[in-house]
């Protein structure tokens, strides 16, 4: 008689690769120590276990680029104030540690993890994707999982909903009002960066002479070509920076060609 495990494993059947268990990168030791100590201090009464997954768990993370991905298994479902406290702690940890791009908490609770209906989601997740940092290692409650369609559906069952949500966000981003807000944000950031790079004058003698507004307006009104350039430049600044740079380059290149053509018409043998 063939004995089948609760995970569907038959003796001799290949299983999914085990969870990462190699050495962690020393660059993230301080981060992981701070995370475990902060969670134990501020949420120790809630926690059943802390699990690490992702590139840091595998040992192939890139400092300053990779994320810190954590699964928190609580003893009971969190109340709204407890959820807010965990989110505040997550943000504080993220601010303190620039060695990761961001910190994510995936939160569940013990009864949910051990429930039979979540065997192929939580059970597979802890057994094959996570490594326990501290607390109770619930992965020991599960046998290794063989590859199965049930795991694919349990882990990626909301794939279509996630894609639909991204599609709606892209559609919303194409709305004219959203595009104008985006362009305004990009333009404001570019102007602020340009001001930050501009050196401050050492004295009033270093300041360039300022043209009165009326004189500047009058100088623009003298030439229709200059007025066209001004209106074109004003319309260009309403676009995102890469588009602005390209259109400005095309505008000045056309003016350069026009000036050269005018010079050749006056001095054809030069």
mmCIF file of C-alpha atoms in Angstrom:
data_model
loop_
_atom_site.group_PDB
_atom_site.id
_atom_site.type_symbol
_atom_site.label_atom_id
_atom_site.label_comp_id
_atom_site.label_asym_id
_atom_site.label_seq_id
_atom_site.Cartn_x
_atom_site.Cartn_y
_atom_site.Cartn_z
ATOM 1 C CA UNK A 1 0.000 0.000 0.000
ATOM 2 C CA UNK A 2 1.348 3.402 -1.029
ATOM 3 C CA UNK A 3 1.372 5.989 1.734
ATOM 4 C CA UNK A 4 0.534 9.528 0.596
ATOM 5 C CA UNK A 5 1.453 12.461 2.812
ATOM 6 C CA UNK A 6 -1.055 15.259 3.523
ATOM 7 C CA UNK A 7 0.812 17.385 0.990
ATOM 8 C CA UNK A 8 0.243 14.776 -1.750
ATOM 9 C CA UNK A 9 3.791 13.425 -1.653
ATOM 10 C CA UNK A 10 4.240 9.804 -2.711
ATOM 11 C CA UNK A 11 7.496 8.000 -1.803
ATOM 12 C CA UNK A 12 9.964 8.425 -4.631
ATOM 13 C CA UNK A 13 8.176 11.486 -6.058
ATOM 14 C CA UNK A 14 10.376 14.555 -6.624
ATOM 15 C CA UNK A 15 9.664 17.536 -4.390
ATOM 16 C CA UNK A 16 9.975 21.282 -4.768
ATOM 17 C CA UNK A 17 13.346 22.722 -3.837
ATOM 18 C CA UNK A 18 13.660 23.346 -0.096
ATOM 19 C CA UNK A 19 13.667 26.789 1.455
ATOM 20 C CA UNK A 20 16.993 28.652 1.346
ATOM 21 C CA UNK A 21 19.247 27.748 4.251
ATOM 22 C CA UNK A 22 22.682 29.022 3.202
ATOM 23 C CA UNK A 23 24.646 31.742 4.983
ATOM 24 C CA UNK A 24 23.205 35.239 4.956
ATOM 25 C CA UNK A 25 25.172 38.180 3.607
ATOM 26 C CA UNK A 26 27.049 40.013 6.412
ATOM 27 C CA UNK A 27 25.992 43.368 4.937
ATOM 28 C CA UNK A 28 22.443 42.794 6.213
ATOM 29 C CA UNK A 29 23.297 41.476 9.688
ATOM 30 C CA UNK A 30 22.638 44.804 11.433
ATOM 31 C CA UNK A 31 19.347 45.211 9.579
ATOM 32 C CA UNK A 32 18.049 41.763 10.504
ATOM 33 C CA UNK A 33 19.148 42.171 14.119
ATOM 34 C CA UNK A 34 17.351 45.518 14.350
ATOM 35 C CA UNK A 35 14.194 44.077 12.781
ATOM 36 C CA UNK A 36 14.024 41.133 15.173
ATOM 37 C CA UNK A 37 14.841 43.264 18.217
ATOM 38 C CA UNK A 38 12.336 46.000 17.306
ATOM 39 C CA UNK A 39 9.532 43.538 16.590
ATOM 40 C CA UNK A 40 10.251 41.605 19.786
ATOM 41 C CA UNK A 41 10.235 44.827 21.834
ATOM 42 C CA UNK A 42 7.205 46.534 20.324
ATOM 43 C CA UNK A 43 5.109 43.584 19.123
ATOM 44 C CA UNK A 44 6.488 40.576 20.969
ATOM 45 C CA UNK A 45 3.115 39.806 22.561
ATOM 46 C CA UNK A 46 1.619 39.488 19.063
ATOM 47 C CA UNK A 47 4.300 37.473 17.286
ATOM 48 C CA UNK A 48 4.413 33.727 16.819
ATOM 49 C CA UNK A 49 7.284 33.801 14.322
ATOM 50 C CA UNK A 50 9.269 35.978 11.913
ATOM 51 C CA UNK A 51 10.231 34.567 8.509
ATOM 52 C CA UNK A 52 12.564 35.879 5.831
ATOM 53 C CA UNK A 53 12.112 35.270 2.100
ATOM 54 C CA UNK A 54 13.296 36.752 -1.174
ATOM 55 C CA UNK A 55 16.798 37.726 -2.291
ATOM 56 C CA UNK A 56 18.147 38.384 1.215
ATOM 57 C CA UNK A 57 16.973 34.937 2.327
ATOM 58 C CA UNK A 58 18.689 33.379 -0.710
ATOM 59 C CA UNK A 59 21.908 35.315 -0.099
ATOM 60 C CA UNK A 60 21.985 37.072 -3.495
ATOM 61 C CA UNK A 61 20.637 40.518 -2.547
ATOM 62 C CA UNK A 62 22.150 43.785 -3.792
ATOM 63 C CA UNK A 63 22.670 46.452 -1.090
ATOM 64 C CA UNK A 64 20.651 49.585 -1.756
ATOM 65 C CA UNK A 65 18.620 47.868 -4.492
ATOM 66 C CA UNK A 66 16.982 44.778 -2.985
ATOM 67 C CA UNK A 67 13.977 44.730 -0.652
ATOM 68 C CA UNK A 68 13.664 43.147 2.760
ATOM 69 C CA UNK A 69 10.725 40.724 2.547
ATOM 70 C CA UNK A 70 9.340 39.411 5.841
ATOM 71 C CA UNK A 71 6.424 37.176 6.744
ATOM 72 C CA UNK A 72 5.002 37.822 10.211
ATOM 73 C CA UNK A 73 2.866 35.073 11.738
ATOM 74 C CA UNK A 74 0.876 36.415 14.673
ATOM 75 C CA UNK A 75 -0.750 34.469 17.486
ATOM 76 C CA UNK A 76 -4.170 35.986 16.783
ATOM 77 C CA UNK A 77 -5.712 38.074 13.985
ATOM 78 C CA UNK A 78 -4.499 41.660 14.458
ATOM 79 C CA UNK A 79 -6.904 44.380 15.494
ATOM 80 C CA UNK A 80 -6.912 47.645 13.482
ATOM 81 C CA UNK A 81 -4.774 49.483 16.102
ATOM 82 C CA UNK A 82 -2.304 46.599 16.125
ATOM 83 C CA UNK A 83 -2.126 46.656 12.334
ATOM 84 C CA UNK A 84 -1.443 50.387 12.395
ATOM 85 C CA UNK A 85 1.297 49.902 15.005
ATOM 86 C CA UNK A 86 2.993 47.274 12.814
ATOM 87 C CA UNK A 87 2.800 49.596 9.808
ATOM 88 C CA UNK A 88 4.341 52.445 11.818
ATOM 89 C CA UNK A 89 7.150 50.139 12.915
ATOM 90 C CA UNK A 90 7.713 49.001 9.321
ATOM 91 C CA UNK A 91 8.048 52.587 8.130
ATOM 92 C CA UNK A 92 10.456 53.428 10.958
ATOM 93 C CA UNK A 93 12.656 50.443 10.104
ATOM 94 C CA UNK A 94 12.594 51.361 6.436
ATOM 95 C CA UNK A 95 13.711 54.907 7.240
ATOM 96 C CA UNK A 96 16.563 53.719 9.459
ATOM 97 C CA UNK A 97 18.050 51.282 6.938
ATOM 98 C CA UNK A 98 19.066 52.636 3.530
ATOM 99 C CA UNK A 99 20.799 49.332 2.724
ATOM 100 C CA UNK A 100 17.434 48.106 1.398
ATOM 101 C CA UNK A 101 15.101 49.864 -0.982
ATOM 102 C CA UNK A 102 12.009 49.066 1.078
ATOM 103 C CA UNK A 103 10.696 46.695 3.756
ATOM 104 C CA UNK A 104 7.573 44.588 3.291
ATOM 105 C CA UNK A 105 5.513 42.795 5.957
ATOM 106 C CA UNK A 106 3.262 39.903 4.866
ATOM 107 C CA UNK A 107 1.057 39.249 7.887
ATOM 108 C CA UNK A 108 -0.917 36.134 8.824
ATOM 109 C CA UNK A 109 -1.863 34.387 12.046
ATOM 110 C CA UNK A 110 -1.201 30.923 13.436
ATOM 111 C CA UNK A 111 -4.653 29.370 13.027
ATOM 112 C CA UNK A 112 -4.821 30.653 9.450
ATOM 113 C CA UNK A 113 -1.407 29.199 8.590
ATOM 114 C CA UNK A 114 -2.211 25.767 10.024
ATOM 115 C CA UNK A 115 -5.737 25.528 8.576
ATOM 116 C CA UNK A 116 -6.269 22.665 6.142
ATOM 117 C CA UNK A 117 -7.775 24.921 3.479
ATOM 118 C CA UNK A 118 -4.534 26.933 3.411
ATOM 119 C CA UNK A 119 -2.232 23.947 3.103
ATOM 120 C CA UNK A 120 -1.186 24.756 -0.467
ATOM 121 C CA UNK A 121 -0.804 28.484 0.167
ATOM 122 C CA UNK A 122 0.563 29.135 3.658
ATOM 123 C CA UNK A 123 1.915 25.603 4.114
ATOM 124 C CA UNK A 124 3.831 25.638 0.843
ATOM 125 C CA UNK A 125 4.966 29.229 1.432
ATOM 126 C CA UNK A 126 6.560 28.606 4.805
ATOM 127 C CA UNK A 127 7.978 25.198 3.859
ATOM 128 C CA UNK A 128 9.638 26.108 0.566
ATOM 129 C CA UNK A 129 10.033 29.888 0.402
ATOM 130 C CA UNK A 130 10.744 31.149 3.929
ATOM 131 C CA UNK A 131 13.414 30.719 6.548
ATOM 132 C CA UNK A 132 12.524 31.323 10.190
ATOM 133 C CA UNK A 133 14.486 34.127 11.843
ATOM 134 C CA UNK A 134 12.985 33.812 15.325
ATOM 135 C CA UNK A 135 9.943 32.376 17.087
ATOM 136 C CA UNK A 136 8.087 29.152 16.317
ATOM 137 C CA UNK A 137 9.022 27.600 12.984
ATOM 138 C CA UNK A 138 5.660 26.409 11.665
ATOM 139 C CA UNK A 139 7.338 25.006 8.551
ATOM 140 C CA UNK A 140 8.152 21.943 10.652
ATOM 141 C CA UNK A 141 4.429 21.093 10.641
ATOM 142 C CA UNK A 142 4.478 20.389 6.883
ATOM 143 C CA UNK A 143 6.054 17.657 4.789
ATOM 144 C CA UNK A 144 7.838 18.635 1.558
ATOM 145 C CA UNK A 145 5.460 19.457 -1.290
ATOM 146 C CA UNK A 146 5.609 17.895 -4.744
ATOM 147 C CA UNK A 147 4.926 20.169 -7.724
ATOM 148 C CA UNK A 148 1.172 20.455 -8.208
ATOM 149 C CA UNK A 149 -1.497 22.525 -9.877
ATOM 150 C CA UNK A 150 -3.061 23.133 -6.454
ATOM 151 C CA UNK A 151 0.008 25.107 -5.328
ATOM 152 C CA UNK A 152 0.011 27.172 -8.515
ATOM 153 C CA UNK A 153 -3.643 28.072 -8.053
ATOM 154 C CA UNK A 154 -3.286 28.760 -4.325
ATOM 155 C CA UNK A 155 -0.248 31.028 -4.711
ATOM 156 C CA UNK A 156 -1.126 32.714 -8.021
ATOM 157 C CA UNK A 157 -4.913 32.454 -7.994
ATOM 158 C CA UNK A 158 -5.330 36.238 -7.901
ATOM 159 C CA UNK A 159 -3.021 36.784 -10.894
ATOM 160 C CA UNK A 160 -5.849 37.938 -13.160
ATOM 161 C CA UNK A 161 -7.159 40.380 -10.513
ATOM 162 C CA UNK A 162 -3.667 41.812 -10.002
ATOM 163 C CA UNK A 163 -3.218 42.355 -13.748
ATOM 164 C CA UNK A 164 -6.654 43.987 -13.970
ATOM 165 C CA UNK A 165 -5.709 46.334 -11.129
ATOM 166 C CA UNK A 166 -2.495 47.333 -12.926
ATOM 167 C CA UNK A 167 -4.430 47.844 -16.159
ATOM 168 C CA UNK A 168 -6.907 50.154 -14.383
ATOM 169 C CA UNK A 169 -4.033 52.127 -12.879
ATOM 170 C CA UNK A 170 -2.471 52.533 -16.330
ATOM 171 C CA UNK A 171 -5.800 53.655 -17.778
ATOM 172 C CA UNK A 172 -6.229 56.177 -14.965
ATOM 173 C CA UNK A 173 -2.691 57.445 -15.541
ATOM 174 C CA UNK A 174 -3.577 58.196 -19.187
ATOM 175 C CA UNK A 175 -6.383 60.539 -18.213
ATOM 176 C CA UNK A 176 -5.587 64.172 -19.169
ATOM 177 C CA UNK A 177 -5.884 65.412 -15.588
ATOM 178 C CA UNK A 178 -3.530 62.709 -14.323
ATOM 179 C CA UNK A 179 -1.033 63.436 -17.089
ATOM 180 C CA UNK A 180 -1.077 67.147 -16.260
ATOM 181 C CA UNK A 181 -0.435 66.379 -12.587
ATOM 182 C CA UNK A 182 2.393 64.055 -13.519
ATOM 183 C CA UNK A 183 3.979 66.610 -15.837
ATOM 184 C CA UNK A 184 3.668 69.301 -13.185
ATOM 185 C CA UNK A 185 5.398 67.059 -10.640
ATOM 186 C CA UNK A 186 8.208 66.247 -13.053
ATOM 187 C CA UNK A 187 8.637 69.895 -14.003
ATOM 188 C CA UNK A 188 8.684 70.989 -10.381
ATOM 189 C CA UNK A 189 11.272 68.373 -9.470
ATOM 190 C CA UNK A 190 13.472 69.382 -12.408
ATOM 191 C CA UNK A 191 13.300 73.056 -11.455
ATOM 192 C CA UNK A 192 14.115 72.293 -7.828
ATOM 193 C CA UNK A 193 17.113 70.203 -8.865
ATOM 194 C CA UNK A 194 18.310 72.954 -11.165
ATOM 195 C CA UNK A 195 18.043 75.518 -8.349
ATOM 196 C CA UNK A 196 19.892 73.175 -5.989
ATOM 197 C CA UNK A 197 22.753 72.816 -8.480
ATOM 198 C CA UNK A 198 23.006 76.595 -9.049
ATOM 199 C CA UNK A 199 25.923 78.044 -6.950
ATOM 200 C CA UNK A 200 25.027 80.865 -4.629
ATOM 201 C CA UNK A 201 26.751 84.226 -5.401
ATOM 202 C CA UNK A 202 29.491 85.221 -2.984
ATOM 203 C CA UNK A 203 28.579 88.897 -3.036
ATOM 204 C CA UNK A 204 26.265 91.334 -4.741
ATOM 205 C CA UNK A 205 29.019 92.055 -7.243
ATOM 206 C CA UNK A 206 28.799 88.470 -8.468
ATOM 207 C CA UNK A 207 25.075 88.770 -9.223
ATOM 208 C CA UNK A 208 24.256 89.307 -12.904
ATOM 209 C CA UNK A 209 22.422 92.557 -13.731
ATOM 210 C CA UNK A 210 18.675 92.164 -13.640
ATOM 211 C CA UNK A 211 16.587 93.394 -16.561
ATOM 212 C CA UNK A 212 13.358 95.170 -15.563
ATOM 213 C CA UNK A 213 10.269 93.108 -16.465
ATOM 214 C CA UNK A 214 8.960 95.795 -18.769
ATOM 215 C CA UNK A 215 12.221 95.990 -20.686
ATOM 216 C CA UNK A 216 12.316 92.217 -21.034
ATOM 217 C CA UNK A 217 8.779 92.144 -22.364
ATOM 218 C CA UNK A 218 9.572 94.979 -24.778
ATOM 219 C CA UNK A 219 12.670 93.171 -26.077
ATOM 220 C CA UNK A 220 10.552 90.098 -26.781
ATOM 221 C CA UNK A 221 7.962 92.156 -28.593
ATOM 222 C CA UNK A 222 10.544 93.573 -30.999
ATOM 223 C CA UNK A 223 10.912 90.295 -32.896
ATOM 224 C CA UNK A 224 8.086 87.963 -34.003
ATOM 225 C CA UNK A 225 10.643 85.143 -34.250
ATOM 226 C CA UNK A 226 11.652 85.713 -30.643
ATOM 227 C CA UNK A 227 8.002 85.754 -29.612
ATOM 228 C CA UNK A 228 7.519 82.413 -31.379
ATOM 229 C CA UNK A 229 10.535 81.024 -29.566
ATOM 230 C CA UNK A 230 9.149 82.222 -26.246
ATOM 231 C CA UNK A 231 5.737 80.647 -26.823
ATOM 232 C CA UNK A 232 7.331 77.428 -28.040
ATOM 233 C CA UNK A 233 9.599 77.257 -24.993
ATOM 234 C CA UNK A 234 6.638 77.925 -22.672
ATOM 235 C CA UNK A 235 4.699 75.067 -24.231
ATOM 236 C CA UNK A 236 7.710 72.778 -24.004
ATOM 237 C CA UNK A 237 8.115 73.303 -20.245
ATOM 238 C CA UNK A 238 4.699 71.784 -19.669
ATOM 239 C CA UNK A 239 6.024 68.384 -20.837
ATOM 240 C CA UNK A 240 8.088 65.813 -18.894
ATOM 241 C CA UNK A 241 11.797 66.494 -18.772
ATOM 242 C CA UNK A 242 13.040 63.928 -21.391
ATOM 243 C CA UNK A 243 10.484 65.208 -23.896
ATOM 244 C CA UNK A 244 11.385 68.801 -23.009
ATOM 245 C CA UNK A 245 15.079 68.208 -23.651
ATOM 246 C CA UNK A 246 14.394 66.547 -27.003
ATOM 247 C CA UNK A 247 12.040 69.266 -28.233
ATOM 248 C CA UNK A 248 14.377 72.042 -27.053
ATOM 249 C CA UNK A 249 17.251 70.406 -28.931
ATOM 250 C CA UNK A 250 15.133 70.149 -32.099
ATOM 251 C CA UNK A 251 14.016 73.778 -31.735
ATOM 252 C CA UNK A 252 17.523 75.201 -31.357
ATOM 253 C CA UNK A 253 18.887 72.967 -34.102
ATOM 254 C CA UNK A 254 16.273 74.304 -36.521
ATOM 255 C CA UNK A 255 17.183 77.875 -35.511
ATOM 256 C CA UNK A 256 20.863 77.066 -36.060
ATOM 257 C CA UNK A 257 20.149 75.719 -39.541
ATOM 258 C CA UNK A 258 18.048 78.766 -40.385
ATOM 259 C CA UNK A 259 20.836 81.095 -39.223
ATOM 260 C CA UNK A 260 23.429 79.223 -41.294
ATOM 261 C CA UNK A 261 21.208 79.288 -44.359
ATOM 262 C CA UNK A 262 20.716 83.047 -43.923
ATOM 263 C CA UNK A 263 24.492 83.553 -43.599
ATOM 264 C CA UNK A 264 25.200 81.541 -46.748
ATOM 265 C CA UNK A 265 22.651 83.570 -48.700
ATOM 266 C CA UNK A 266 24.468 86.775 -47.718
ATOM 267 C CA UNK A 267 28.020 85.413 -48.190
ATOM 268 C CA UNK A 268 27.748 82.642 -50.793
ATOM 269 C CA UNK A 269 31.518 82.336 -51.356
ATOM 270 C CA UNK A 270 32.596 82.093 -47.740
#
